[in-house]
Coordinates of C-alpha atoms in Angstrom, one line a residue:
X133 CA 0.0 0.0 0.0
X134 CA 2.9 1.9 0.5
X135 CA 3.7 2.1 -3.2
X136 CA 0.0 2.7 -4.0
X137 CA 0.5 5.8 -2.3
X138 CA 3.8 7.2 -3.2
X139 CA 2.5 6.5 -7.1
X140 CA -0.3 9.0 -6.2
X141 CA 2.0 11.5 -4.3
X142 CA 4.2 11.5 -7.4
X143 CA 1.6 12.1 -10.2
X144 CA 0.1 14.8 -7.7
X145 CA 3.5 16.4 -7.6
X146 CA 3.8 16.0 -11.1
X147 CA 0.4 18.1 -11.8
X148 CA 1.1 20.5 -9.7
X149 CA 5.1 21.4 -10.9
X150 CA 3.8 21.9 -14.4
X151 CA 0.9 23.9 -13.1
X152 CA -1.8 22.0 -14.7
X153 CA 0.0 21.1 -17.8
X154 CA -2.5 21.1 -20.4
X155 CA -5.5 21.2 -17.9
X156 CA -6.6 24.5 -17.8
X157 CA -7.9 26.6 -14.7
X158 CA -5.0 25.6 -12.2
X159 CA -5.2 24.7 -9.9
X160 CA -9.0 24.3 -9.4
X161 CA -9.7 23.1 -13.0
X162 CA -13.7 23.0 -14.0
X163 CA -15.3 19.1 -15.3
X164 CA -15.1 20.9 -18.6
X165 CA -11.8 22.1 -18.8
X166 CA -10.7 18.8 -17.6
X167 CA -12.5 17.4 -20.4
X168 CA -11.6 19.1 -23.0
X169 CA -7.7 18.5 -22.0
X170 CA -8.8 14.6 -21.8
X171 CA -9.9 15.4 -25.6
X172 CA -6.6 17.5 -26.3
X173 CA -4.2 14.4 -24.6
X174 CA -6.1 11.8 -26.5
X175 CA -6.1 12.9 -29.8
X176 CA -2.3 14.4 -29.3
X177 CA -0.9 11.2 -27.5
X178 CA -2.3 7.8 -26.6
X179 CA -0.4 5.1 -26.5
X180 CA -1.4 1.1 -26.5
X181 CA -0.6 1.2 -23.2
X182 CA -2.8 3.6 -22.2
X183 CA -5.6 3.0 -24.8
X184 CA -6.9 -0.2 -22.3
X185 CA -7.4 2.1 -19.0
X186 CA -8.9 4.8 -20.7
X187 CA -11.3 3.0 -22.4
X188 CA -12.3 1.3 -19.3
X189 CA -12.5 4.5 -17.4
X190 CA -15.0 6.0 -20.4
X191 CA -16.6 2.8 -20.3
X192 CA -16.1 2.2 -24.2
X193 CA -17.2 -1.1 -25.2
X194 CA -16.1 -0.4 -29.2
X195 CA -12.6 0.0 -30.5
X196 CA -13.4 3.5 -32.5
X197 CA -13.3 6.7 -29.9
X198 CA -15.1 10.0 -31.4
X199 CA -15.7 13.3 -29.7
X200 CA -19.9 11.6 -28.5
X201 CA -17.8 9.3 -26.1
X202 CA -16.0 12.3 -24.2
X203 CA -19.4 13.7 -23.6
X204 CA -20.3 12.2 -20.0
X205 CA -19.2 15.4 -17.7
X206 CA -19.4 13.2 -14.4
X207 CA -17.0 11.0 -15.8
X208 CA -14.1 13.2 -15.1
X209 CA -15.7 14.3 -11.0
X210 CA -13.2 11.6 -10.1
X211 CA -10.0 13.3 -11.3
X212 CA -11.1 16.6 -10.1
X213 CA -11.7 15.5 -6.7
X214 CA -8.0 13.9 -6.8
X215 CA -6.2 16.9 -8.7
X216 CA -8.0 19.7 -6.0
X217 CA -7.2 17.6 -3.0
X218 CA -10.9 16.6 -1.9
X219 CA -9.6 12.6 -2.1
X220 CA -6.0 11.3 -1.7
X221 CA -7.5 7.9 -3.9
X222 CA -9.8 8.1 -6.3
X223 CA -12.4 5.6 -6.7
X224 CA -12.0 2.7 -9.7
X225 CA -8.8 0.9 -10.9
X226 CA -8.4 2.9 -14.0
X227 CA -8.8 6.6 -12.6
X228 CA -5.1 6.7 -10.9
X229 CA -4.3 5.7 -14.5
X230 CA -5.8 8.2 -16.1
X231 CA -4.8 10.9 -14.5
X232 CA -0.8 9.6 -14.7
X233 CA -1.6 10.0 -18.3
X234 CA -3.4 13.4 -18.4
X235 CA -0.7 15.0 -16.2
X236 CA 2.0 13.1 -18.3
X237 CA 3.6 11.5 -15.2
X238 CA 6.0 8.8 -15.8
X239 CA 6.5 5.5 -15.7
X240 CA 3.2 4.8 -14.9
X241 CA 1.4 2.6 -14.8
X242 CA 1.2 1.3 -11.2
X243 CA 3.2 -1.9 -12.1
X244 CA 5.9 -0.4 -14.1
X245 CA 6.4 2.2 -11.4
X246 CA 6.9 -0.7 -8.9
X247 CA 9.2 -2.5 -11.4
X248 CA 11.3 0.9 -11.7
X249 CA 11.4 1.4 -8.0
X250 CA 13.0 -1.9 -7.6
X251 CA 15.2 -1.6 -10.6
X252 CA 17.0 1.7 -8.8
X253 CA 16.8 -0.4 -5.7
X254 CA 19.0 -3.6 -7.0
X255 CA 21.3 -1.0 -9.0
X256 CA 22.7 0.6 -5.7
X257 CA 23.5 -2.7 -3.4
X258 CA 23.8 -5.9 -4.7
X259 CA 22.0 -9.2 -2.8
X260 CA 24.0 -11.7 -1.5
X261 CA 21.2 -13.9 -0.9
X262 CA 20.0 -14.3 -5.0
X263 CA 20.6 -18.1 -5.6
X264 CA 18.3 -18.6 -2.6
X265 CA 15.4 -16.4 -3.7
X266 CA 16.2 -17.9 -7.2
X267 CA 15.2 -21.0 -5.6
X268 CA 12.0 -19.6 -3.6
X269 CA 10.7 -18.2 -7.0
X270 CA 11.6 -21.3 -8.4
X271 CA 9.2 -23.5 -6.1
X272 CA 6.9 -21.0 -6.4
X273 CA 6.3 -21.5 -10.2
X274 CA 6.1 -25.2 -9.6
X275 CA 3.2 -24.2 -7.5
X276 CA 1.6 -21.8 -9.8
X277 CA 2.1 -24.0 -13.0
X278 CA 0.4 -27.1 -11.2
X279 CA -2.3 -24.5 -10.5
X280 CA -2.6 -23.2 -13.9
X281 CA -3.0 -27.1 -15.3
X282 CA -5.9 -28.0 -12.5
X283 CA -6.9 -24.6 -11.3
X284 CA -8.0 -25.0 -7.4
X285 CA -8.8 -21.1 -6.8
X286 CA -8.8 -22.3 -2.9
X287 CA -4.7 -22.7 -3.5
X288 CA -4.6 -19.5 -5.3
X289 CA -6.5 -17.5 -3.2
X290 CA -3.5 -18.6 -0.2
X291 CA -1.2 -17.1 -2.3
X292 CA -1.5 -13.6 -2.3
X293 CA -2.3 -10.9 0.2
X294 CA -5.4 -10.1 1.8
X295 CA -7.0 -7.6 -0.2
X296 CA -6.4 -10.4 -3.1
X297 CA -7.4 -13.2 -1.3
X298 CA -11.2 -11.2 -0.4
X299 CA -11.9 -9.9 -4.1
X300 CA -11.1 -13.4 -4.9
X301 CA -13.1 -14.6 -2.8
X302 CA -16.1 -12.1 -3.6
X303 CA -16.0 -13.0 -7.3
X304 CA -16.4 -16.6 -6.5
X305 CA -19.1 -16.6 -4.0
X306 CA -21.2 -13.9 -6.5
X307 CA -20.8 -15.8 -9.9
X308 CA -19.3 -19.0 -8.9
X309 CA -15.7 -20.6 -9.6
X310 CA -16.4 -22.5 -13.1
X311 CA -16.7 -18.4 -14.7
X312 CA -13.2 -17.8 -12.3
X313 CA -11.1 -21.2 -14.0
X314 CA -10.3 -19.7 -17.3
X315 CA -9.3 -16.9 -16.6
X316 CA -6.8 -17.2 -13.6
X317 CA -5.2 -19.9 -15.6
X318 CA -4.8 -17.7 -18.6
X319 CA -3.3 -15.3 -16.5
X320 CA -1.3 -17.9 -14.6
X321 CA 0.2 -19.7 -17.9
X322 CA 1.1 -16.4 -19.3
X323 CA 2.9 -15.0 -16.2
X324 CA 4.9 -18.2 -15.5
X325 CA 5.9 -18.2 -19.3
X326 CA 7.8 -14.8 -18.4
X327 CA 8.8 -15.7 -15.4
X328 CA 10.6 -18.2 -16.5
X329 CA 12.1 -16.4 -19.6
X330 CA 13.1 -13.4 -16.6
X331 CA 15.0 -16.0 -14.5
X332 CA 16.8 -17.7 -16.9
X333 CA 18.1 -14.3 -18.0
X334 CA 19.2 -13.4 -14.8
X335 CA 20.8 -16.5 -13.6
X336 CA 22.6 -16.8 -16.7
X337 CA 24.4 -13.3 -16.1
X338 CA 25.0 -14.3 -12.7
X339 CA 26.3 -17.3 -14.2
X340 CA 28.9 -14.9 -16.1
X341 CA 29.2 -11.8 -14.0
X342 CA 28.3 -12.9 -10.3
X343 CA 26.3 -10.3 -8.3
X344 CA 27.6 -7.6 -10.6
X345 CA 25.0 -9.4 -13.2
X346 CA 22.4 -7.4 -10.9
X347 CA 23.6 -4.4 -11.6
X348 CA 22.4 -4.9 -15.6
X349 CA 18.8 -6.9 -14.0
X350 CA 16.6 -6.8 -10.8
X351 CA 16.3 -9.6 -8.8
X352 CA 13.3 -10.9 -9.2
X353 CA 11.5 -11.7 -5.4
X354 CA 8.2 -13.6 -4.6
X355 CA 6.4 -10.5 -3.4
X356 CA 7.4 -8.5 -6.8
X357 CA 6.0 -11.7 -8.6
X358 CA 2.5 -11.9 -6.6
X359 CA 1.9 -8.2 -7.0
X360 CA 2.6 -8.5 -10.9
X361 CA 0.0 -11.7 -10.8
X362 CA -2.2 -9.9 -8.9
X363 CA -2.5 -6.7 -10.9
X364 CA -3.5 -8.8 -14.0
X365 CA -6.1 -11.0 -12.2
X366 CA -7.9 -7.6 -11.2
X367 CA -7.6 -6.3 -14.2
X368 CA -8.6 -9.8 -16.3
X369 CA -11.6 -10.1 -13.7
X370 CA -13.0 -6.7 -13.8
X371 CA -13.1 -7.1 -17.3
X372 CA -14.6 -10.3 -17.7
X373 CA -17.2 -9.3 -15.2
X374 CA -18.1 -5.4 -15.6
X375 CA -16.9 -4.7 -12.3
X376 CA -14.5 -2.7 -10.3
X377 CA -12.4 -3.3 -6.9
X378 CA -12.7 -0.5 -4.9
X379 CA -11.2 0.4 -1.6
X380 CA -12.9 3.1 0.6
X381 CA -11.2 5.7 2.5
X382 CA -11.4 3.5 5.6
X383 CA -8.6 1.1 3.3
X384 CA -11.8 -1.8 3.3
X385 CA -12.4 -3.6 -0.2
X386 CA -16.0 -3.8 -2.2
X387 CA -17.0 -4.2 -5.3
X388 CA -19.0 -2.1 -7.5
X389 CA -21.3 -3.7 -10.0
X390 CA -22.1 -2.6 -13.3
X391 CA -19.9 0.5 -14.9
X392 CA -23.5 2.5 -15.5
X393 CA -25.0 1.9 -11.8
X394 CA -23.8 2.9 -8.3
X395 CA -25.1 -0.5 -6.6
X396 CA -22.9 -1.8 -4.3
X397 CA -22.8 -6.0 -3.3
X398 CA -24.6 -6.3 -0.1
X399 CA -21.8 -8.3 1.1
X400 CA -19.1 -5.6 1.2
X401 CA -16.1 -6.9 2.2

């Protein structure tokens, strides 16, 4: 959580050293104005790896964008309340997004800014102990590929954290774990297919270089792994299912049915 919020201190910091950027009205921007440089970034600049979150956060269900789907005013409430300081976390998995893009904050997003903050970490001291996380992360993939050939959500749900483990959860007790199968194993064969391509690579330059080899490659650790996984199960679920995560100011985790509604589950979490 940590790095969920020094990712939103930075893109805050961001906005607010370039005075707005391209958002007009600094710092207490209108819906409109906000809009309108939504419009502005779009058409100027939108990369792939953008294009999925902000289609999700205009709830686009087709691949064309025109100026219609900008319409929706309320959409962008979220990143005003964030960019004028009313909320330190604004509500949905995409909106953080968003806004790292509208400001032009980089890296984003949340993963690769994790993956960078670890990369500076492992340049400046080198870790003694990387055959022996080799071999954690090692017998950690055994798991997950046995997983990912007889999926047994109960065994994946022990492996992450605990806001993980309760969306998990959630999703399974709402529409049932046959709908859950396909797509944690999808998201589990395609991960340890990296993973294993990413450890090879760096115990073959440890192989040749010895810990200086980290100094070219970040060690990969278990937690770095699960957050990765993790990311890309909320992501493949929300999808799949029309939902979103959410976490309330009080740091509890719900879920919020239907992009066009504001019903919340009865069973929050």
């Amino acid at each position: 959580m940590d790095k969920h919020t020094t990712y939103r201190k930075e893109i805050l910091k961001k906005y607010h050293e370039d005075k707005g950027g391209l958002i007009e009205g600094y710092p207490n921007p209108t819906l409109p104005e906000i809009r309108e440089a939504f419009k502005t970034i779009f058409y100027k600049d939108c990369p792939d790896s953008d294009k999925r979150f902000l289609k999700r956060f205009l709830r686009l269900k087709h691949e064309i964008v025109t100026d219609l789907d900008f319409n929706d005013i309320n959409r962008y409430k979220k990143i005003r309340r964030f960019l004028v300081g009313e909320t330190d976390k604004p509500h949905g998995n995409e909106t953080i997004e968003v806004i790292a893009w509208l400001v032009g904050y980089s890296p984003r997003p949340l993963s690769k800014f994790i993956n960078n903050d670890l990369t500076s970490n492992n340049s400046s001291q080198t870790d003694l102990q990387l055959p022996n996380k080799i071999e954690q992360i090692l017998q950690l993939l055994k798991e997950l590929n046995f997983m990912a050939e007889s999926v047994k959500t109960d065994a994946i749900i022990d492996v992450f954290d605990e806001h993980m483990k309760k969306a998990l959860e959630a999703v399974i007790h709402k529409w049932g774990k046959e709908d859950l199968q396909p797509l944690i194993t999808l998201v589990l064969d395609d991960r340890i297919i990296e993973m294993e391509k990413r450890l090879k690579k760096t115990i073959l330059l440890n192989k040749k270089m010895g810990l200086l080899g980290l100094l070219f490659i970040p060690t990969m650790t278990i937690e770095r792994f699960k957050e990765e996984i993790a990311i890309d199960i909320y992501d493949v679920i929300s999808n799949h299912f029309d939902i979103e995560f959410l976490i309330d100011d009080k740091g509890d985790l719900y879920i919020e049915e239907g992009h066009e509604s504001n019903n919340i589950l009865d069973d929050l979490l």
